Tab-separated table of C-alpha atoms and ligand atoms in Angstrom:
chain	number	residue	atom	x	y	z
I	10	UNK	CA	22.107	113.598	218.926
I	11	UNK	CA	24.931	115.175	216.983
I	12	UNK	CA	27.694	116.493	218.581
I	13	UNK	CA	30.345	118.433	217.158
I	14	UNK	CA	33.651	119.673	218.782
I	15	UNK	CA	35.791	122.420	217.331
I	16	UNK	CA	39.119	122.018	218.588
I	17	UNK	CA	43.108	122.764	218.359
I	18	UNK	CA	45.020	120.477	216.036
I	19	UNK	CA	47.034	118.377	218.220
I	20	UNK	CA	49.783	117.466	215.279
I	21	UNK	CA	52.043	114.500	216.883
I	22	UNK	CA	51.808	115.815	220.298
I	23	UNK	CA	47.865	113.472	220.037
I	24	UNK	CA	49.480	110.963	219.447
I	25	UNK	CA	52.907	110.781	221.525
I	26	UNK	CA	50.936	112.711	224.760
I	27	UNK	CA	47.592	111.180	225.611
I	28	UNK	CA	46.494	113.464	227.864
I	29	UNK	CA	46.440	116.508	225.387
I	30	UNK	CA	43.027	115.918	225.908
I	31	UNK	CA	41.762	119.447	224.091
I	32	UNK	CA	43.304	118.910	220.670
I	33	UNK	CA	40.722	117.328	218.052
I	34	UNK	CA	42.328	113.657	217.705
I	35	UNK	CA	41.712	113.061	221.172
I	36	UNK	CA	38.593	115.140	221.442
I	37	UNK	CA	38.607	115.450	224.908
I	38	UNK	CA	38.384	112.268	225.553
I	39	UNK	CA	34.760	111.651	224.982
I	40	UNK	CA	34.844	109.402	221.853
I	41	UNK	CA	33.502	106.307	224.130
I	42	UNK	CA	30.917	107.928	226.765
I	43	UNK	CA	29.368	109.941	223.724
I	44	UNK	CA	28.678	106.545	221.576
I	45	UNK	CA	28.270	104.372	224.170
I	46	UNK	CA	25.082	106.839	225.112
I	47	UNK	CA	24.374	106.073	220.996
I	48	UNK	CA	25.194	110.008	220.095
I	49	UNK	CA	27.807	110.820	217.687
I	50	UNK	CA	30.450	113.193	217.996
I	51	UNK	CA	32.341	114.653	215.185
I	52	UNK	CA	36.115	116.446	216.313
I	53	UNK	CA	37.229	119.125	213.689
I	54	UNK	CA	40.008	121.361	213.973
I	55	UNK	CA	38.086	123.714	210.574
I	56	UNK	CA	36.247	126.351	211.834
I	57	UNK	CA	35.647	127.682	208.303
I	58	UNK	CA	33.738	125.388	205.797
I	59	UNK	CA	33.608	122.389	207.275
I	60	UNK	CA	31.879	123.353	210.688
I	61	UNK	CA	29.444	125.324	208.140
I	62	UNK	CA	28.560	121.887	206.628
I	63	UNK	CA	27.766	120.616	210.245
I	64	UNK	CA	25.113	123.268	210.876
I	65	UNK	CA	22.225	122.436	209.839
I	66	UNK	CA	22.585	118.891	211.686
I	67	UNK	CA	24.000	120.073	215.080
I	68	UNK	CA	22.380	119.480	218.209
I	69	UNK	CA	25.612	119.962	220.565
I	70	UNK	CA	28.436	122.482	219.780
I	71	UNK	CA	31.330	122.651	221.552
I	72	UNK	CA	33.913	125.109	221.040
I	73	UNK	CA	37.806	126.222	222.691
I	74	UNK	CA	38.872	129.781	223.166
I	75	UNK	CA	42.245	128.747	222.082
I	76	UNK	CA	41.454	127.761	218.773
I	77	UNK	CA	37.975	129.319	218.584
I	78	UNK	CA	35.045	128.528	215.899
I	79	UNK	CA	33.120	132.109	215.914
I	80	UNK	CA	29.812	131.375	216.512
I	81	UNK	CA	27.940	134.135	215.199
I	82	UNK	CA	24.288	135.109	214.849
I	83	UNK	CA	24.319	134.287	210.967
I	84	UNK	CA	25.812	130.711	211.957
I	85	UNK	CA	23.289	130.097	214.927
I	86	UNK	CA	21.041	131.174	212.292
I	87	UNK	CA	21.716	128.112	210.304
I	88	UNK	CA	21.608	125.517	213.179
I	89	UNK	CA	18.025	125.100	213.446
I	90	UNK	CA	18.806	122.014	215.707
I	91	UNK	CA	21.176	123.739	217.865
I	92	UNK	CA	20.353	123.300	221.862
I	93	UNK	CA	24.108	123.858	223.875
I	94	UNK	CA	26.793	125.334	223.186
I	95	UNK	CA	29.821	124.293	225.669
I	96	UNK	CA	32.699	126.211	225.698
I	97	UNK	CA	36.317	123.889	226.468
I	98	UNK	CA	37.679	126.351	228.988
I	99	UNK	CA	36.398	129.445	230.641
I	100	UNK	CA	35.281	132.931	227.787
I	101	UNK	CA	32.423	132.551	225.951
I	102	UNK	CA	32.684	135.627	223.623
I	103	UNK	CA	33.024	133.146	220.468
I	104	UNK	CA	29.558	132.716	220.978
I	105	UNK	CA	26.860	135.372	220.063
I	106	UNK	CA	25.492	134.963	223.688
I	107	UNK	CA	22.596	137.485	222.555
I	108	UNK	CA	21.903	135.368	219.251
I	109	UNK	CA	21.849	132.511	221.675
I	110	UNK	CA	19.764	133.800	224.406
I	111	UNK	CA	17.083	135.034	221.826
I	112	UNK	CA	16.962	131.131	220.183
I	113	UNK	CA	16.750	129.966	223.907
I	114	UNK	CA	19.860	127.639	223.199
I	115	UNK	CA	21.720	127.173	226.577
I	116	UNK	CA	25.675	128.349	227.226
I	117	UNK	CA	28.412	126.940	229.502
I	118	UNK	CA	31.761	127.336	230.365
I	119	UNK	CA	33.672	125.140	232.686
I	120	UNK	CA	34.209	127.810	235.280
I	121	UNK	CA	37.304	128.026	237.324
I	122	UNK	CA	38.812	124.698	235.208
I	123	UNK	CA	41.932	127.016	234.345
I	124	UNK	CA	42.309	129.848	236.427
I	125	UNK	CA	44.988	129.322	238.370
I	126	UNK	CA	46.914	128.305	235.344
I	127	UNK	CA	46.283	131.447	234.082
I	128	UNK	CA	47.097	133.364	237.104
I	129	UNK	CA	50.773	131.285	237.142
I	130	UNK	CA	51.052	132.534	233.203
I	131	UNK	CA	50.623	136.225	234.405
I	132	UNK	CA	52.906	136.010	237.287
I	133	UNK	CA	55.777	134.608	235.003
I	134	UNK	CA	54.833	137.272	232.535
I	135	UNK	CA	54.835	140.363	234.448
I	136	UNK	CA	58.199	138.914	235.504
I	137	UNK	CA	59.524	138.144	232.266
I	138	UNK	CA	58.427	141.893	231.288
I	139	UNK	CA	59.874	143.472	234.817
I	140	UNK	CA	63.259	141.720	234.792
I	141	UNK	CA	64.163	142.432	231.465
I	142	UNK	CA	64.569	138.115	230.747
I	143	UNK	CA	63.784	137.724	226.833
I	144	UNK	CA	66.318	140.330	225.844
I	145	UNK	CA	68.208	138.729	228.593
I	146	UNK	CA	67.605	135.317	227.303
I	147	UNK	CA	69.014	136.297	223.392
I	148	UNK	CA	72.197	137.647	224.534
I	149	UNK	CA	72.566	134.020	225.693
I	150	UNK	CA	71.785	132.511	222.697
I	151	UNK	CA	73.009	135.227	220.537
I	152	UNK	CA	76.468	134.048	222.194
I	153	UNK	CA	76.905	138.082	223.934
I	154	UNK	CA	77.440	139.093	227.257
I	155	UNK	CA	76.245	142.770	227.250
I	156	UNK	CA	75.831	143.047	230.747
I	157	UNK	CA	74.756	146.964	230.464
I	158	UNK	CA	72.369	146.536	227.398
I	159	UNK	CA	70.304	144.448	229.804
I	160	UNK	CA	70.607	145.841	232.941
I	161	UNK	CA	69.777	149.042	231.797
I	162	UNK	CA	66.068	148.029	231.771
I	163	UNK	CA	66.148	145.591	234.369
I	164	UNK	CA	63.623	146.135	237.509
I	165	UNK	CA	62.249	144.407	241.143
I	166	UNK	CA	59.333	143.627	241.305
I	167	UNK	CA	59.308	144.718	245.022
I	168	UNK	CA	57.212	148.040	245.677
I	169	UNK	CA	55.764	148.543	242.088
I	170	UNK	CA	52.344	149.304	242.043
I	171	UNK	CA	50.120	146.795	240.163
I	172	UNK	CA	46.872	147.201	238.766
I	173	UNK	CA	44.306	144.351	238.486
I	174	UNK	CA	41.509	145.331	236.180
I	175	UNK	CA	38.920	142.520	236.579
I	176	UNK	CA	39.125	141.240	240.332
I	177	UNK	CA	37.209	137.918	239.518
I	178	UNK	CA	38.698	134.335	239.581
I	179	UNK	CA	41.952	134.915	237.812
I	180	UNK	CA	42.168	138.769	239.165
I	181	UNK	CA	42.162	137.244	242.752
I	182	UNK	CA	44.711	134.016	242.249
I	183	UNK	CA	46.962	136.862	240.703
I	184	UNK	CA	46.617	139.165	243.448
I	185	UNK	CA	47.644	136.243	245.938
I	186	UNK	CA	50.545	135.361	243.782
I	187	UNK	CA	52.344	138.481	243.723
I	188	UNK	CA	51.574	139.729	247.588
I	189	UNK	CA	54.471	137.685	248.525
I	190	UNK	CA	56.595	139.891	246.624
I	191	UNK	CA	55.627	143.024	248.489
I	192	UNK	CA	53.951	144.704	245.826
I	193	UNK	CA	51.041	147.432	246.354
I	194	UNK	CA	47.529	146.109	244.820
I	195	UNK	CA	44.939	148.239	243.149
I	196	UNK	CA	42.354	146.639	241.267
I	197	UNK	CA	39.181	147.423	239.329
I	198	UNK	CA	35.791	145.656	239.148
I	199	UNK	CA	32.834	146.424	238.770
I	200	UNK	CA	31.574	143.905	241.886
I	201	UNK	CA	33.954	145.451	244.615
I	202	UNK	CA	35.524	142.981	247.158
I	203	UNK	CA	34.491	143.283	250.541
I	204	UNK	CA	36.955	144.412	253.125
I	205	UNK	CA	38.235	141.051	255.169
I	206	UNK	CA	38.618	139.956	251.348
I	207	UNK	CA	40.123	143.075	250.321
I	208	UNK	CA	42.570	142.579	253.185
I	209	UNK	CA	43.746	138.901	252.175
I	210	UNK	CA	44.602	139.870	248.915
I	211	UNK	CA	46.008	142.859	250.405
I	212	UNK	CA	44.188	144.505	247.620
I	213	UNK	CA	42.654	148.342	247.409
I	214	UNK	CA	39.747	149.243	245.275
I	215	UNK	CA	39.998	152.199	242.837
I	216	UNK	CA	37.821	153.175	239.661
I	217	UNK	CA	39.510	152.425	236.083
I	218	UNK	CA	40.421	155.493	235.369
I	219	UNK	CA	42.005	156.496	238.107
I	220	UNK	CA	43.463	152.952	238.508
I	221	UNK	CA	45.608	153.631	235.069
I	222	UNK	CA	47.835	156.272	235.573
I	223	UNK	CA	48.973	155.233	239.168
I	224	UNK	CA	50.092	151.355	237.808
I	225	UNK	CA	53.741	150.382	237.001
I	226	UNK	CA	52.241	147.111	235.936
I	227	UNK	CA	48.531	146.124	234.787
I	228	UNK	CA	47.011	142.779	234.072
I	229	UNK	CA	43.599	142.609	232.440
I	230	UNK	CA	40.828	140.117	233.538
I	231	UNK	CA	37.746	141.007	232.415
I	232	UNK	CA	35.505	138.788	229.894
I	233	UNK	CA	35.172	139.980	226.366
I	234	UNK	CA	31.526	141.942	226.222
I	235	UNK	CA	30.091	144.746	223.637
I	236	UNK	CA	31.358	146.781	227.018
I	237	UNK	CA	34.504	145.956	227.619
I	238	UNK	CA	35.569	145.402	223.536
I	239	UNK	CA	38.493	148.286	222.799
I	240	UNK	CA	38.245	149.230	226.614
I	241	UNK	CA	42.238	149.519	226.371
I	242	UNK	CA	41.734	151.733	224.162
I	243	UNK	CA	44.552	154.465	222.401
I	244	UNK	CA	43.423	156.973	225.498
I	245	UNK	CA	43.668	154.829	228.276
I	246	UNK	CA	47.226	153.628	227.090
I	247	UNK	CA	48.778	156.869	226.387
I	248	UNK	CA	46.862	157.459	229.895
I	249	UNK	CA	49.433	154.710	231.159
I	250	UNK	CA	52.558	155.483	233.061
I	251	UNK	CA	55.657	156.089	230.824
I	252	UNK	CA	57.621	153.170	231.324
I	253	UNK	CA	54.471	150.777	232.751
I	254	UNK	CA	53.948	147.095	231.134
I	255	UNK	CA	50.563	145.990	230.583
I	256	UNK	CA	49.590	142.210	230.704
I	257	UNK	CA	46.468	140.725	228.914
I	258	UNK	CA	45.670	137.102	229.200
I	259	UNK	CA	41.983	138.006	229.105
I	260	UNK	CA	41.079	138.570	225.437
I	261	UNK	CA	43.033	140.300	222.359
I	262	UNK	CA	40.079	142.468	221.696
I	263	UNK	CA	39.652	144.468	224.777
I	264	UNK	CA	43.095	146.130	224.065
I	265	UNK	CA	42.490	148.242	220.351
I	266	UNK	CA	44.905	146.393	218.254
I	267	UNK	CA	46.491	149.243	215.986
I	268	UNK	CA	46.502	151.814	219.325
I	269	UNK	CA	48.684	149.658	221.441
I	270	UNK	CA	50.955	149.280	218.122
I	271	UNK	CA	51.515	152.716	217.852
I	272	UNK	CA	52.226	153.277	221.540
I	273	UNK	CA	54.604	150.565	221.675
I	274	UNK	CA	56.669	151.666	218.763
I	275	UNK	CA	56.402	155.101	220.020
I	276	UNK	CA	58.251	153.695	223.881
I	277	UNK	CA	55.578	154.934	226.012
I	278	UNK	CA	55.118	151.242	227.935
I	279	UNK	CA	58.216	149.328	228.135
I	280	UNK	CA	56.368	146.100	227.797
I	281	UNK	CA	53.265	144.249	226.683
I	282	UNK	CA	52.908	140.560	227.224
I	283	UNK	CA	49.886	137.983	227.632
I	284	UNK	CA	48.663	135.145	225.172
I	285	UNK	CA	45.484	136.480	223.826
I	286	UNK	CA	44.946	137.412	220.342
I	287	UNK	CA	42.215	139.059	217.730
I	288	UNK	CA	41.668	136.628	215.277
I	289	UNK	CA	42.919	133.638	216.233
I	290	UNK	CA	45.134	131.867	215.492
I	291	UNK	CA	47.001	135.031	214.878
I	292	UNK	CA	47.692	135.211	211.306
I	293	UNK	CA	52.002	135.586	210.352
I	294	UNK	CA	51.319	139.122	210.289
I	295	UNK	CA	49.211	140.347	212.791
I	296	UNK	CA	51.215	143.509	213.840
I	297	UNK	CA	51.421	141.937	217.697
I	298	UNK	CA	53.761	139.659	216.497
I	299	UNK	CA	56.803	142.262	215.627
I	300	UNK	CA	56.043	145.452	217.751
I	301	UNK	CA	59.074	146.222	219.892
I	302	UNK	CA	59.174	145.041	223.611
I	303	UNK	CA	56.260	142.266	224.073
I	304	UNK	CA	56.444	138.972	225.470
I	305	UNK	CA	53.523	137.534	224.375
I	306	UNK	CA	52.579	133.744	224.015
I	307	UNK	CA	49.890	131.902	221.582
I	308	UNK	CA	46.849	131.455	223.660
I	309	UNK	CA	48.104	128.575	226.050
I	310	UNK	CA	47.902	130.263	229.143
I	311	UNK	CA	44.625	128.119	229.838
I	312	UNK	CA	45.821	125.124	228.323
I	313	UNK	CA	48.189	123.279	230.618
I	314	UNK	CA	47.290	119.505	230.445
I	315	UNK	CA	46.348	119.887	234.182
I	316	UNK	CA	43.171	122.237	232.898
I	317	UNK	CA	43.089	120.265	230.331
I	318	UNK	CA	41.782	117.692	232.058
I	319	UNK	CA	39.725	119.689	234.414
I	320	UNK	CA	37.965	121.357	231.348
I	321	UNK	CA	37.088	118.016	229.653
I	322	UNK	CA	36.031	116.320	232.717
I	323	UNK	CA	33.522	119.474	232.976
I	324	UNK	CA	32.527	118.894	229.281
I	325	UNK	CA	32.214	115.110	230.040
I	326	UNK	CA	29.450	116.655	233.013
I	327	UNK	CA	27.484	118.867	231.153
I	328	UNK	CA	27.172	115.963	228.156
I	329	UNK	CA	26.064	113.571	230.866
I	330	UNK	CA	23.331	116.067	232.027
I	331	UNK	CA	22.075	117.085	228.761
I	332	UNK	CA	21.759	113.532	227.844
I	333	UNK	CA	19.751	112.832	230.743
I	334	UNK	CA	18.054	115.969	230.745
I	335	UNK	CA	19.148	116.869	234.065
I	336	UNK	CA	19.999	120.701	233.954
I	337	UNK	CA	23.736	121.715	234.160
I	338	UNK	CA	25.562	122.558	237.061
I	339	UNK	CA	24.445	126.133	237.622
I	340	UNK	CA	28.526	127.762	238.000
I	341	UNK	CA	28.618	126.743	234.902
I	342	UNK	CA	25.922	128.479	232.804
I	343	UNK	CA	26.441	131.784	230.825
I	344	UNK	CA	23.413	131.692	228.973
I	345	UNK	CA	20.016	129.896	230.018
I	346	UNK	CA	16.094	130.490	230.062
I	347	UNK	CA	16.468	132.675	227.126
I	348	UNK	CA	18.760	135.075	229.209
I	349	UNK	CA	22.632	135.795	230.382
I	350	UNK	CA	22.728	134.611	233.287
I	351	UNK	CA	26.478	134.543	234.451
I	352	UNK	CA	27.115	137.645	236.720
I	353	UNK	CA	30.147	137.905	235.161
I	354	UNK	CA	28.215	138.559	231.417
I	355	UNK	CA	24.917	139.661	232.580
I	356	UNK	CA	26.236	143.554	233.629
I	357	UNK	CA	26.205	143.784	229.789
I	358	UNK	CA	23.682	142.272	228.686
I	359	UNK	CA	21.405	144.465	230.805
I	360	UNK	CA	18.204	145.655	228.966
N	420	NAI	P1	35.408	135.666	236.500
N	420	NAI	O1	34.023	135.709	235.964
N	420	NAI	O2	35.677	134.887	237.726
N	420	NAI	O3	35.956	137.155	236.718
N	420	NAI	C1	35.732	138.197	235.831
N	420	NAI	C2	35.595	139.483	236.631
N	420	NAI	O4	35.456	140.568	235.729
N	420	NAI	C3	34.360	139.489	237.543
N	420	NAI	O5	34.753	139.804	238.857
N	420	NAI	C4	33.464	140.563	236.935
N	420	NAI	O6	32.716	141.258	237.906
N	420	NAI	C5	34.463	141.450	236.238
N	420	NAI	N1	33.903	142.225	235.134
N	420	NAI	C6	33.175	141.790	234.087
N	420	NAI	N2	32.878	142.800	233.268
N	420	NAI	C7	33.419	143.907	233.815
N	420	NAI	C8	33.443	145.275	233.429
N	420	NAI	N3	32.831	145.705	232.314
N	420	NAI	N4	34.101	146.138	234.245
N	420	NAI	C9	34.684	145.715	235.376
N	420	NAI	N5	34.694	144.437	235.780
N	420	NAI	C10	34.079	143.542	235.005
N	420	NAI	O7	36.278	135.136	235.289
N	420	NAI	P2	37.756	134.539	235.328
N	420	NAI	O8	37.700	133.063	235.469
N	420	NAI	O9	38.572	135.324	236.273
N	420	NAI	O10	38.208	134.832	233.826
N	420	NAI	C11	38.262	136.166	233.335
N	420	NAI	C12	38.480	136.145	231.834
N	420	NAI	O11	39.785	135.651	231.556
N	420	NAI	C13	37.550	135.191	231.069
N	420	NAI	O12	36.299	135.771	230.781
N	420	NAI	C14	38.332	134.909	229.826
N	420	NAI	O13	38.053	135.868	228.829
N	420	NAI	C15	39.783	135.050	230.279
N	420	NAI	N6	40.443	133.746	230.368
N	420	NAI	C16	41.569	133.547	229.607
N	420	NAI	C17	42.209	132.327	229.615
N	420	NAI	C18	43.475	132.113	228.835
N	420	NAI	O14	43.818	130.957	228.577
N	420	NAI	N7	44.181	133.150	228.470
N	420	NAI	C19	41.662	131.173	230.366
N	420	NAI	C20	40.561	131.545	231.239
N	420	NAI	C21	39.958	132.769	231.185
């Protein structure tokens, strides 16, 4: 079998840190198990012509949300051979999942490999945004000491409201993160909580819509779906608080790129951060990069090498079971049987 892997160019970081495990020199470290099982597995970091050239020959294609190979119906179209495709980390929207479903070719994700580092990236972005630090953090380098300038726009976290929109995995380590700093949680799902776990999290339910307006801060954590695509959209922002920061280390495209431009420059939220982009990578100028007030990252928020590992010693599973034709742990599967099957997907995917 033929198995190719799509992933971030690791530059000298492959070499000098082994355990980059998700870049394409060290292709998640599955060089040896795949040909020692006599398969071969090709690591590319192009996910233009080159991966084209692999189509028609792929059995196995696994891609990473960080540096993702956009796997659409055209290109599924041209994979005749084309059986499971694994996604390095957790968001499969790279993947046509209905393209997929109708070819019966199976999805996974490694479920919950990165979550909590995401949750940590959100937490030290919503505090980045609240207390004012990169501004903060340039007068340092910038050799000032403009005490006023920064202050000015400086804020506790304490007793802010915060939103959660997408109370899964990542919406619930996030929520447990930030109760210790006295904060009052509203979140938004379309599964509610039940009430003991409502009460851990110290969390309240609310629909979207009247979530918005009440938030000083919001994080997003929904998947990517044809539902949730431009959710954010230039409504729902200007429906924002004046003054609120919104965080998004779900995916680029459920905020409407040009609409959150336009109400950054005009200063209705006083900050936008997360690490997710649309494309990716982000070309020099994608208009995210130079809007006022954001403190957004590349998409690494899923990427520390401790998920690194977990996420290629998930790949390294599901391999093993298609192999032996055992079927694939079942937390992992988005699509199977011809159908989305994740709860998390299915909603939208509803006939
Ligand atoms: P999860 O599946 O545990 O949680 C997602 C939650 O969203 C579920 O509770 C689900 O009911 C809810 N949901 C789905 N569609 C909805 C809709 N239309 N309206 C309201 N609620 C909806 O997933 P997890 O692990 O928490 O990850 C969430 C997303 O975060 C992923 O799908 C992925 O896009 C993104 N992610 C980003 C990473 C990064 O590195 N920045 C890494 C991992 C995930």
């Amino acid at each position: 079998m033929k198995v190719v892997a799509v992933l971030y160019p690791g530059g000298s970081a492959a070499e000098e840190t082994p355990e980059l495990l998700g870049c394409a020199e060290n292709a998640l470290g599955l060089r040896e198990m795949v040909e020692a099982k006599g398969h071969e597995l090709v690591a590319l970091t192009d996910t233009g012509s080159e991966l084209d050239r692999h189509l028609p020959t792929v059995d196995v294609l696994i891609a990473t949300p960080f540096w993702p190979a956009y796997i659409t119906r055209e290109r599924i179209e041209k994979a005749p051979k084309l059986r499971l495709l694994l996604t390095a980390g957790v968001g499969s929207d790279h993947f046509d999942l209905a393209a997929a479903a109708e070819r019966n070719i199976t999805v996974a994700e490694i479920t919950g490999s990165n979550v909590v580092s995401v949750a940590e990236h959100v937490v030290m972005q919503i505090l980045t945004l609240v207390r004012n630090y990169i501004p903060s953090y340039k007068e340092v380098i910038d050799g000032g000491w403009d005490i006023g300038k920064i202050a000015a726009k400086a804020h506790d976290l304490e007793d802010k409201i915060v939103g959660i929109v997408g109370m899964g995995r990542i919406g619930q380590r996030v929520a447990a993160r930030l109760k210790p700093f006295d904060v009052q949680t509203y979140y938004y799902d379309y599964r509610r909580l039940n009430t003991p776990e409502e009460q851990v999290l110290g969390a309240r339910y609310m629909p979207l819509d009247a979530l918005i307006p009440q938030c000083d801060v919001i994080s997003i954590n929904i998947p990517l779906t044809p539902q949730t695509d431009g959710l954010f959209n230039r409504e729902r922002l200007y429906s924002m608080k004046k003054g609120a920061y919104l965080v998004n280390t779900a995916r680029g495209r459920i905020v409407d790129t040009d609409a959150l431009v336009e109400v950054m420059n005009a200063g209705h939220l006083a900050g936008y951060a997360g690490d997710v982009w649309y494309p990716q990578p982000a070309p020099p100028g994608h208009p995210w990069r130079n809007m006022p007030n954001h403190a957004m990252t590349p998409h690494v928020s899923g990427t520390s090498l401790e998920a690194q590992k977990r996420y290629a010693d998930g790949i390294r599973d599901c391999l093993l079971h298609f192999f032996e034709g055992r079927p694939l742990q079942r937390d992992y599967l988005i699509v199977d049987g011809g159908k989305v099957v994740s709860p998390s997907y299915s909603y939208a995917y509803q006939k």
